[in-house]
CSV table of C-alpha atoms in Angstrom, one decimal:
chain,number,residue,atom,x,y,z
A,1,UNK,CA,-23.0,3.4,-5.7
A,2,UNK,CA,-21.3,2.7,-8.4
A,3,UNK,CA,-18.8,-0.1,-7.4
A,4,UNK,CA,-16.8,-1.6,-10.0
A,5,UNK,CA,-16.4,-0.6,-13.6
A,6,UNK,CA,-15.1,-2.8,-16.1
A,7,UNK,CA,-14.8,-1.5,-19.8
A,8,UNK,CA,-12.3,-0.4,-22.4
A,9,UNK,CA,-9.6,2.5,-21.6
A,10,UNK,CA,-9.9,4.9,-24.0
A,11,UNK,CA,-7.8,7.9,-22.8
A,12,UNK,CA,-5.7,8.7,-19.8
A,13,UNK,CA,-3.4,11.2,-18.2
A,14,UNK,CA,-1.1,11.0,-14.4
A,15,UNK,CA,-3.8,11.0,-12.7
A,16,UNK,CA,-7.0,10.0,-13.9
A,17,UNK,CA,-8.6,7.9,-17.1
A,18,UNK,CA,-11.5,7.7,-19.5
A,19,UNK,CA,-13.3,3.7,-19.4
A,20,UNK,CA,-16.0,3.3,-21.7
A,21,UNK,CA,-19.0,1.1,-20.5
A,22,UNK,CA,-21.6,-0.1,-23.3
A,23,UNK,CA,-20.5,3.4,-25.3
A,24,UNK,CA,-20.7,5.6,-22.1
A,25,UNK,CA,-16.9,7.3,-21.0
A,26,UNK,CA,-17.0,7.1,-17.3
A,27,UNK,CA,-13.8,10.1,-16.2
A,28,UNK,CA,-12.6,8.7,-13.2
A,29,UNK,CA,-9.5,9.4,-11.1
A,30,UNK,CA,-7.6,7.1,-10.4
A,31,UNK,CA,-4.4,5.4,-8.0
A,32,UNK,CA,-1.5,4.9,-9.5
A,33,UNK,CA,-1.9,0.8,-9.1
A,34,UNK,CA,-5.3,1.7,-11.3
A,35,UNK,CA,-3.6,3.9,-14.1
A,36,UNK,CA,-1.1,1.1,-13.8
A,37,UNK,CA,-3.7,-1.5,-15.0
A,38,UNK,CA,-5.1,-0.1,-17.5
A,39,UNK,CA,-2.1,0.4,-19.5
A,40,UNK,CA,-1.8,-3.3,-19.8
A,41,UNK,CA,-4.8,-4.7,-20.6
A,42,UNK,CA,-7.6,-3.6,-23.9
A,43,UNK,CA,-10.8,-4.1,-21.4
A,44,UNK,CA,-9.8,-2.8,-17.0
A,45,UNK,CA,-11.8,-3.7,-14.5
A,46,UNK,CA,-11.8,-0.7,-11.5
A,47,UNK,CA,-13.1,-1.5,-7.9
A,48,UNK,CA,-14.7,2.8,-7.6
A,49,UNK,CA,-15.9,4.9,-5.4
A,50,UNK,CA,-18.4,7.4,-6.0
A,51,UNK,CA,-18.3,10.8,-3.7
A,52,UNK,CA,-20.8,12.9,-3.6
A,53,UNK,CA,-20.9,16.7,-2.8
A,54,UNK,CA,-23.9,19.4,-3.5
A,55,UNK,CA,-22.2,20.3,-6.5
A,56,UNK,CA,-20.5,17.9,-7.8
A,57,UNK,CA,-20.1,13.7,-8.5
A,58,UNK,CA,-16.3,12.0,-8.7
A,59,UNK,CA,-15.4,9.0,-9.2
A,60,UNK,CA,-12.5,7.0,-7.9
A,61,UNK,CA,-11.1,4.1,-8.9
A,62,UNK,CA,-8.2,2.0,-7.7
A,63,UNK,CA,-6.9,-1.6,-8.5
A,64,UNK,CA,-8.0,-3.2,-5.9
A,65,UNK,CA,-11.2,-4.0,-3.5
A,66,UNK,CA,-7.9,-2.9,-0.7
A,67,UNK,CA,-7.5,0.2,-2.1
A,68,UNK,CA,-10.7,1.1,-2.1
A,69,UNK,CA,-11.3,0.2,1.7
A,70,UNK,CA,-8.2,2.8,2.8
A,71,UNK,CA,-8.9,5.3,0.5
A,72,UNK,CA,-12.8,5.0,3.1
A,73,UNK,CA,-11.3,4.5,6.4
A,74,UNK,CA,-8.9,8.2,4.5
A,75,UNK,CA,-12.3,9.7,4.2
A,76,UNK,CA,-13.5,9.2,7.5
A,77,UNK,CA,-10.3,11.3,9.1
A,78,UNK,CA,-11.8,14.9,10.2
A,79,UNK,CA,-9.4,17.5,7.2
A,80,UNK,CA,-9.0,14.6,4.8
A,81,UNK,CA,-11.0,15.2,1.9
A,82,UNK,CA,-11.2,12.1,-1.2
A,83,UNK,CA,-8.2,14.9,-3.2
A,84,UNK,CA,-5.7,13.8,-0.4
A,85,UNK,CA,-7.1,10.3,0.8
A,86,UNK,CA,-6.2,9.0,-3.0
A,87,UNK,CA,-2.8,10.8,-2.9
A,88,UNK,CA,-2.3,8.5,0.1
A,89,UNK,CA,-3.6,6.1,-0.9
A,90,UNK,CA,-1.8,6.5,-4.2
A,91,UNK,CA,1.6,6.7,-2.6
A,92,UNK,CA,2.3,3.0,-0.9
A,93,UNK,CA,0.5,0.2,-1.6
A,94,UNK,CA,-2.0,-0.9,0.9
A,95,UNK,CA,0.5,-2.9,3.3
A,96,UNK,CA,2.7,-0.2,3.1
A,97,UNK,CA,-0.3,2.6,4.5
A,98,UNK,CA,-1.1,-0.5,7.2
A,99,UNK,CA,1.9,-1.0,8.3
A,100,UNK,CA,3.4,2.9,9.0
A,101,UNK,CA,-0.8,3.7,10.6
A,102,UNK,CA,0.3,0.7,12.6
A,103,UNK,CA,3.8,1.9,13.9
A,104,UNK,CA,3.2,5.7,14.2
A,105,UNK,CA,4.9,6.8,11.5
A,106,UNK,CA,3.7,10.5,10.1
A,107,UNK,CA,7.2,11.0,7.8
A,108,UNK,CA,5.5,8.8,5.7
A,109,UNK,CA,2.0,11.1,5.1
A,110,UNK,CA,3.9,13.8,6.2
A,111,UNK,CA,6.1,13.3,2.5
A,112,UNK,CA,2.7,13.1,0.9
A,113,UNK,CA,1.9,16.7,-0.4
A,114,UNK,CA,-1.1,18.3,0.7
A,115,UNK,CA,-0.4,16.3,4.4
A,116,UNK,CA,0.8,17.7,7.4
A,117,UNK,CA,1.7,17.2,10.9
A,118,UNK,CA,-0.8,18.0,12.1
A,119,UNK,CA,-3.5,16.0,9.8
A,120,UNK,CA,-0.4,13.3,9.6
A,121,UNK,CA,-0.6,12.7,12.8
A,122,UNK,CA,-4.5,12.4,13.2
A,123,UNK,CA,-4.5,9.9,9.9
A,124,UNK,CA,-2.2,8.0,12.0
A,125,UNK,CA,-4.5,7.9,14.9
A,126,UNK,CA,-7.9,7.7,14.2
A,127,UNK,CA,-7.2,4.9,11.7
A,128,UNK,CA,-4.7,3.2,14.2
A,129,UNK,CA,-8.3,2.2,15.9
A,130,UNK,CA,-10.4,1.6,13.2
A,131,UNK,CA,-7.1,-0.8,12.1
A,132,UNK,CA,-6.3,-2.7,15.4
A,133,UNK,CA,-9.9,-3.4,15.5
A,134,UNK,CA,-10.5,-4.8,11.6
A,135,UNK,CA,-7.5,-7.4,13.2
A,136,UNK,CA,-4.4,-5.9,11.3
A,137,UNK,CA,-1.9,-7.2,13.3
A,138,UNK,CA,1.4,-4.7,15.3
A,139,UNK,CA,4.5,-4.9,14.3
A,140,UNK,CA,7.2,-5.8,16.3
A,141,UNK,CA,8.8,-3.0,18.1
A,142,UNK,CA,12.0,-3.1,16.3
A,143,UNK,CA,9.4,-2.0,13.8
A,144,UNK,CA,8.9,0.7,15.3
A,145,UNK,CA,12.9,1.6,15.9
A,146,UNK,CA,13.1,1.4,12.0
A,147,UNK,CA,10.8,4.3,11.8
A,148,UNK,CA,13.1,6.4,14.7
A,149,UNK,CA,16.0,5.5,12.7
A,150,UNK,CA,13.8,6.8,9.3
A,151,UNK,CA,13.3,9.5,10.5
A,152,UNK,CA,16.5,10.4,12.1
A,153,UNK,CA,17.6,10.5,8.8
A,154,UNK,CA,14.8,12.6,6.7
A,155,UNK,CA,15.7,14.8,10.0
A,156,UNK,CA,19.3,15.2,8.0
A,157,UNK,CA,17.5,15.9,4.4
A,158,UNK,CA,17.4,12.3,3.2
A,159,UNK,CA,13.9,11.7,1.5
A,160,UNK,CA,12.0,8.4,2.3
A,161,UNK,CA,12.9,6.4,-0.1
A,162,UNK,CA,16.7,7.1,0.1
A,163,UNK,CA,16.2,6.8,3.6
A,164,UNK,CA,14.9,3.2,3.8
A,165,UNK,CA,17.5,2.1,1.2
A,166,UNK,CA,20.5,3.6,3.3
A,167,UNK,CA,18.6,1.4,6.1
A,168,UNK,CA,18.6,-1.4,4.5
A,169,UNK,CA,22.2,-1.5,4.3
A,170,UNK,CA,22.3,-1.7,7.7
A,171,UNK,CA,22.4,-3.9,10.8
A,172,UNK,CA,19.5,-4.3,11.8
A,173,UNK,CA,19.9,-5.6,15.7
A,174,UNK,CA,21.5,-2.0,16.5
A,175,UNK,CA,19.5,0.4,17.9
A,176,UNK,CA,17.9,3.3,15.7
A,177,UNK,CA,21.3,5.5,17.1
A,178,UNK,CA,23.4,2.9,15.2
A,179,UNK,CA,21.8,2.5,12.4
A,180,UNK,CA,21.9,6.0,11.6
A,181,UNK,CA,25.5,6.3,12.3
A,182,UNK,CA,26.3,3.2,9.7
A,183,UNK,CA,23.5,4.6,6.6
A,184,UNK,CA,25.7,8.2,7.4
A,185,UNK,CA,28.9,6.2,7.3
A,186,UNK,CA,28.1,4.4,4.5
A,187,UNK,CA,27.1,7.5,2.4
């Protein structure tokens, strides 16, 4: 198993990079944060995961071990392959993903191309138990109310980022329906 690569990034696009290590170029499908990391340095060190199937071997790269750990957890979910798992890990920070799982925020996962409602629900259901076992703190009930308010704004046509931004400008002590009303009035 190839667990880490340290070398010179010699080529990259929006989804992958080539890391040259001792004259050998490794093609690595990488998270957005790993790609950003490779742009800033002459030498890069990536945590990696080697996915082996009977017809292919694919190397996936991550900015840190926490991203790789979440990727591996996601692969254990039925219906989630490496490309979808990489898209999930690329879309948010590990802390944001753990938070979304803890508060059962399926909308965050559904916003990722390739993930439907059922897959998002499976991700939340299956990973919540694993992350609880790992000692991840479940947030206060207010966080669940935030999710309800955000989901309401998303149903009204807001993107996740727009809904988060709108809700950040409302009074967090109000119930979800009042926060939605405030966000709509401010728009």
